[in-house]
Amino acid sequence: MKFTLTRNDRSIRSARLTVIRSRLFRKYAAVFVGVVGVALVVNGAFEIWSSLEERKDLLLRNQREQAMAAEEKIEQFITSVQSELRWMTVRSWSADTLQAKYLDALWLLRRVPAITQLTELDPSGHEELNISRLSMDVLGRGTDRSHDPDFTEAVAHKVYYGPVYFRRGSEPYMTIAVSTTLPHSEVSAAEVNLKFIWDVVSKIEIGRHGDAYVVDDKGNLIAHPEINLVLRHTNLSGLAQVKAAEADGAPVDVAKDVLGRNVLTAYARIAPLGWAVFVELPTDEAYAPLYRSALRSALILAVGLILAVTAGLFLARRMVVPIQALGAGAARLGSGDLSQRIVVHTGDEIEALADQFNDMASKLQESYAGLERKVEERTHQLELANLAKSRFIAAASHDLRQPLQALDLFVAQLRGKVAAPDRQRIIKRIGIAVAEMNDLFEALLDISRLDAGVVAPTLSEFPIASLLARIETTFAEAAREKGLSFRVMPSDAWVRSDQRLLERILLNLASNAVHYTSRGGVIIGCRRRGKALRIEVYDTGAGIPADQRQRIFDEFYQAGGKQRWGGGLGLGLAIVDRLSKLLEHRVELTSTVGQGSCFSVTVPTIPGRRVPVQPSRSGALPDIPEDKLVVVIDDEMLILEAMSGLLTDWGCRVLTGLTCSVALGELGAEKPPDLIICDYHFSDGTTGTEAIERLRDAFKATIPALLISGDTSPEQLRLVRAQGHLLLHKPISPMALRATVSQLLRATSAADRSPEPKIPAAL
């Protein structure tokens, strides 16, 4: 058999191959350049944005500090004037003559240059003397000023700060009047020149073009480096930053200044006066270094893009050229040029495909050369070529199926005939993985409960020895298996705390000590500190560097890295931190790198007393009353079947339903169930609380209920707690479920379903 192509067919095929080659080249080049370019652009934009935010925060923090420093100086100035006036008031009260008061007043004006005018009022509000730098002094005038705010406010509040006014419409002044706490005290009132405040703000250096200024409670400009703005009696209440300061709202970081420039602004309030000190820096000056950095980043980005384009074109060509050679060679072979050989040296499947094509071409060429041979021989040669092609396709398919086959083999290990040791090994591995997942879920749930504020401590008084004994029982064997010593020093102290939560703290500390100690041992002991007991957990581990001693209390953080410290979830100390704050117990850490660490928790103590020892029942399974009717509602059939089988094994009668309506239909005329176990979220948008209320309404009874959910969000925890329902989180261990069901059913039997059953502790 021989196939030939016309000239037109060959030209069409050649055109198609050219189009395909062009598309491949453009596609690979565009993909590479796009990925690299997007990565460079995103990284550059993020760096610029983060630098902008960091510099902005730094500048604003510096401006706030400068504003607070200016505010302190201004407040000290006002306080010093007020103190001098109060001294004058006390001196006036004890002076023998008006002339002595006059001399004291002159001395005060000499000592406090900021006071322009001083007025002394007697206890009835009549003017005794008026001393001024700008006019004639007046003694004994007796003018009645008992209704002036200077007098009334000073008598009522012992100090009076008058509003800022501008003498001759330019210079800012204010009135300060003071009185003493003595009965029938005199009042000293001073007109204070506020130019001193200008001296304060004019010395503040904020960049090259930044300003600091002061406004009163009405937005009037009191002090500004540009004194002309003050002398023109400028009002800045229209500026956004001044409005925010007057309203005590959130501060405005970027706004317009009095000159219309965009500025970074920060302020501090002068509390006694209601004034505000503003420190502002033009954004152009503040961000100038960032603009230069952004320009450099843009240049680097441009160079990176050029390199990416060049590399993309080069790599695309390296990828496309073998495919082009394969396509061109296949086209020539298909046109009948069996002497053509495809030369590809890539060392991958494309080279294998080229070899297959070359092999096919050789065999076809031999077949065409021996045209005189029998047709059967030529057909055989074609079959060989087809077989070779099939082998190539099979090999390529095999390579693609390898990942899928590996997955099937892992799953099939437990389905097939597996020897008992191997099966136990696989089951043990699965159990370990499930246990680790459960530990993570439980730790995350504990943190969610603590962050949601739904864990309330129940304080009691108990001997610390019982708690320490449980800690020793829990970890002694694990420590021995690691070759560590584990000692718990006895103590007869009694403490006041939540026994369950304090035990959780010590369990986490002891667990960390055993887990992160590879040689030596762990010691747990107690020290009395006044009316408190310091419980200490020592280990001889690698120690914790000083720069990491605070971060180890963060979630998912492990000091030193996983390679050095081993595995773990990184949540134990985060739970310790939250529980200690909830109980108000101080947790401390001391550590020496290479020698070990000591975690301690301080607990209040009480006088000790004797109590009878109760027998332990830790190994007993909680009993469940027999023949109790339990309704299980869940829209997951597998969970429904598993829950039903487990409850039936425990001696309960079980009715199940995918929805509340199905469960009601199954119950029919039955008596009210003894317990409802319900999923929290259903696929139709309803919740388990709605299903519980519907069942209770249907039977007109307060039926105990248990909610089960995989949602651990703090919002849901608070909502369910507010509704008074008990909530367990998936995955639930059979022992925990049995204990909860037993407690609810026994509470129902004891109370005859009249009161609401008591909810067990969730943590």
Coordinates of N, CA and C in Angstrom, one line a residue, residues 517-593:
T517 N 12.5 17.5 75.6 CA 13.7 17.1 76.3 C 14.1 15.8 75.8
S518 N 15.4 15.7 75.4 CA 15.9 14.5 74.8 C 16.9 13.8 75.8
R519 N 17.3 14.4 76.8 CA 18.2 13.8 77.8 C 18.0 14.5 79.1
G520 N 18.3 13.8 80.2 CA 18.1 14.4 81.5 C 16.7 14.0 82.1
G521 N 15.9 15.0 82.4 CA 14.6 14.7 82.9 C 13.8 16.0 83.2
V522 N 12.7 15.8 83.9 CA 11.7 16.8 84.1 C 11.4 16.7 85.6
I523 N 11.3 17.9 86.3 CA 11.0 18.0 87.7 C 9.8 19.0 87.9
I524 N 8.8 18.6 88.6 CA 7.7 19.5 88.9 C 7.6 19.7 90.4
G525 N 7.7 20.9 90.8 CA 7.6 21.2 92.3 C 6.9 22.5 92.6
C526 N 6.7 22.8 93.9 CA 6.0 24.0 94.3 C 6.8 24.8 95.3
R527 N 6.7 26.1 95.2 CA 7.3 27.0 96.2 C 6.3 28.0 96.7
R528 N 6.3 28.2 98.0 CA 5.4 29.2 98.6 C 6.0 30.6 98.5
R529 N 5.1 31.5 98.0 CA 5.5 32.9 97.9 C 4.5 33.7 98.6
G530 N 4.6 33.9 99.9 CA 3.6 34.7 100.6 C 2.3 33.9 100.6
K531 N 1.2 34.6 100.1 CA -0.1 34.0 100.0 C -0.3 33.3 98.7
A532 N 0.7 33.0 98.0 CA 0.6 32.3 96.7 C 1.5 31.1 96.6
L533 N 1.2 30.2 95.7 CA 2.0 29.0 95.4 C 2.5 29.1 94.0
R534 N 3.8 28.9 93.8 CA 4.4 29.0 92.5 C 4.7 27.5 92.1
I535 N 4.0 27.0 91.1 CA 4.1 25.7 90.6 C 5.1 25.7 89.4
E536 N 6.2 25.0 89.5 CA 7.3 25.1 88.6 C 7.5 23.8 87.8
V537 N 7.8 23.9 86.5 CA 8.0 22.7 85.7 C 9.4 22.9 85.1
Y538 N 10.4 22.2 85.6 CA 11.8 22.3 85.1 C 12.0 21.2 84.1
D539 N 12.9 21.5 83.0 CA 13.3 20.4 82.1 C 14.8 20.7 81.8
T540 N 15.4 19.7 81.3 CA 16.8 19.8 80.9 C 17.0 19.8 79.4
G541 N 16.0 20.4 78.7 CA 16.0 20.5 77.2 C 17.1 21.4 76.7
A542 N 16.8 21.8 75.4 CA 17.8 22.7 74.7 C 17.7 24.1 75.1
G543 N 16.7 24.5 75.9 CA 16.5 25.9 76.2 C 15.9 26.7 75.1
I544 N 15.5 27.9 75.5 CA 14.8 28.8 74.6 C 15.5 30.1 74.5
P545 N 15.9 30.5 73.3 CA 16.6 31.8 73.1 C 15.8 33.0 73.6
A546 N 16.5 34.0 74.1 CA 15.8 35.2 74.7 C 14.8 35.8 73.7
D547 N 15.2 35.9 72.4 CA 14.4 36.6 71.5 C 13.2 35.8 71.0
Q548 N 13.0 34.6 71.6 CA 11.8 33.8 71.2 C 10.9 33.5 72.4
R549 N 11.2 34.0 73.6 CA 10.5 33.6 74.8 C 9.1 34.2 74.8
Q550 N 8.9 35.3 74.1 CA 7.5 35.8 74.0 C 6.7 35.2 72.8
R551 N 7.4 34.9 71.7 CA 6.7 34.4 70.5 C 6.3 32.9 70.7
I552 N 6.9 32.2 71.6 CA 6.5 30.8 71.8 C 5.0 30.7 72.3
F553 N 4.4 31.8 72.8 CA 3.1 31.7 73.3 C 2.1 32.0 72.1
D554 N 2.6 32.2 70.9 CA 1.8 32.5 69.7 C 1.3 31.1 69.1
E555 N 0.2 31.2 68.4 CA -0.3 30.0 67.7 C 0.7 29.5 66.6
F556 N 0.9 28.2 66.6 CA 1.6 27.5 65.5 C 3.1 28.0 65.5
Y557 N 3.6 28.4 66.6 CA 5.0 28.8 66.6 C 5.8 27.9 67.5
Q558 N 6.9 27.4 67.0 CA 7.8 26.5 67.7 C 9.2 27.1 67.8
A559 N 9.7 27.3 68.9 CA 11.0 27.9 69.0 C 12.1 27.0 68.4
G560 N 13.0 27.7 67.7 CA 14.2 27.0 67.1 C 13.9 26.2 65.9
G561 N 12.7 26.1 65.4 CA 12.4 25.4 64.2 C 12.1 23.9 64.4
K562 N 11.4 23.3 63.5 CA 10.9 21.9 63.7 C 12.1 21.0 63.7
Q563 N 13.1 21.2 62.9 CA 14.2 20.3 62.8 C 14.9 20.1 64.2
R564 N 14.9 21.2 64.9 CA 15.7 21.1 66.2 C 14.8 20.7 67.3
W565 N 13.6 21.1 67.3 CA 12.7 20.9 68.5 C 11.7 19.7 68.3
G566 N 11.6 19.2 67.1 CA 10.7 18.1 66.9 C 9.4 18.6 66.4
G567 N 8.4 17.6 66.4 CA 7.0 18.0 65.9 C 6.2 18.7 66.9
G568 N 4.9 18.5 66.8 CA 4.0 19.2 67.7 C 3.1 20.2 66.9
L569 N 2.0 20.6 67.6 CA 1.1 21.5 66.9 C 1.4 23.0 67.0
G570 N 2.2 23.3 68.1 CA 2.5 24.7 68.3 C 1.3 25.4 68.9
L571 N 0.4 24.7 69.6 CA -0.8 25.4 70.2 C -0.8 25.2 71.7
G572 N 0.0 24.4 72.3 CA -0.1 24.1 73.8 C 0.1 25.4 74.6
L573 N 1.2 26.1 74.3 CA 1.5 27.3 75.1 C 0.5 28.5 74.8
A574 N 0.0 28.5 73.5 CA -1.1 29.5 73.3 C -2.3 29.2 74.2
I575 N -2.6 28.0 74.4 CA -3.8 27.7 75.3 C -3.4 28.0 76.7
V576 N -2.1 27.7 77.1 CA -1.7 28.1 78.5 C -1.8 29.6 78.7
D577 N -1.4 30.4 77.7 CA -1.4 31.8 77.8 C -2.9 32.3 78.0
R578 N -3.8 31.8 77.2 CA -5.2 32.2 77.3 C -5.8 31.8 78.7
L579 N -5.5 30.5 79.1 CA -6.1 30.0 80.3 C -5.6 30.8 81.5
S580 N -4.3 31.1 81.5 CA -3.7 31.9 82.6 C -4.3 33.3 82.7
K581 N -4.5 33.9 81.6 CA -5.2 35.2 81.7 C -6.6 35.1 82.1
L582 N -7.3 34.0 81.7 CA -8.7 33.8 82.2 C -8.8 33.6 83.7
L583 N -7.8 32.9 84.2 CA -7.8 32.6 85.7 C -7.0 33.7 86.5
E584 N -6.4 34.6 85.8 CA -5.6 35.6 86.4 C -4.4 35.0 87.2
H585 N -3.8 34.0 86.6 CA -2.6 33.3 87.2 C -1.4 33.7 86.4
R586 N -0.4 34.2 87.0 CA 0.8 34.7 86.3 C 1.6 33.5 85.8
V587 N 2.0 33.5 84.5 CA 2.9 32.4 84.0 C 4.2 33.1 83.6
E588 N 5.3 32.5 84.1 CA 6.6 33.0 83.9 C 7.5 32.0 83.3
L589 N 8.6 32.5 82.6 CA 9.5 31.6 81.9 C 10.9 32.1 82.2
T590 N 11.8 31.1 82.6 CA 13.2 31.4 82.6 C 13.9 30.2 81.9
S591 N 14.9 30.5 81.1 CA 15.6 29.5 80.3 C 17.0 29.9 80.0
T592 N 17.8 28.8 79.9 CA 19.2 29.0 79.5 C 19.5 28.0 78.3
V593 N 19.9 28.6 77.2 CA 20.1 27.8 76.0 C 21.2 26.8 76.3

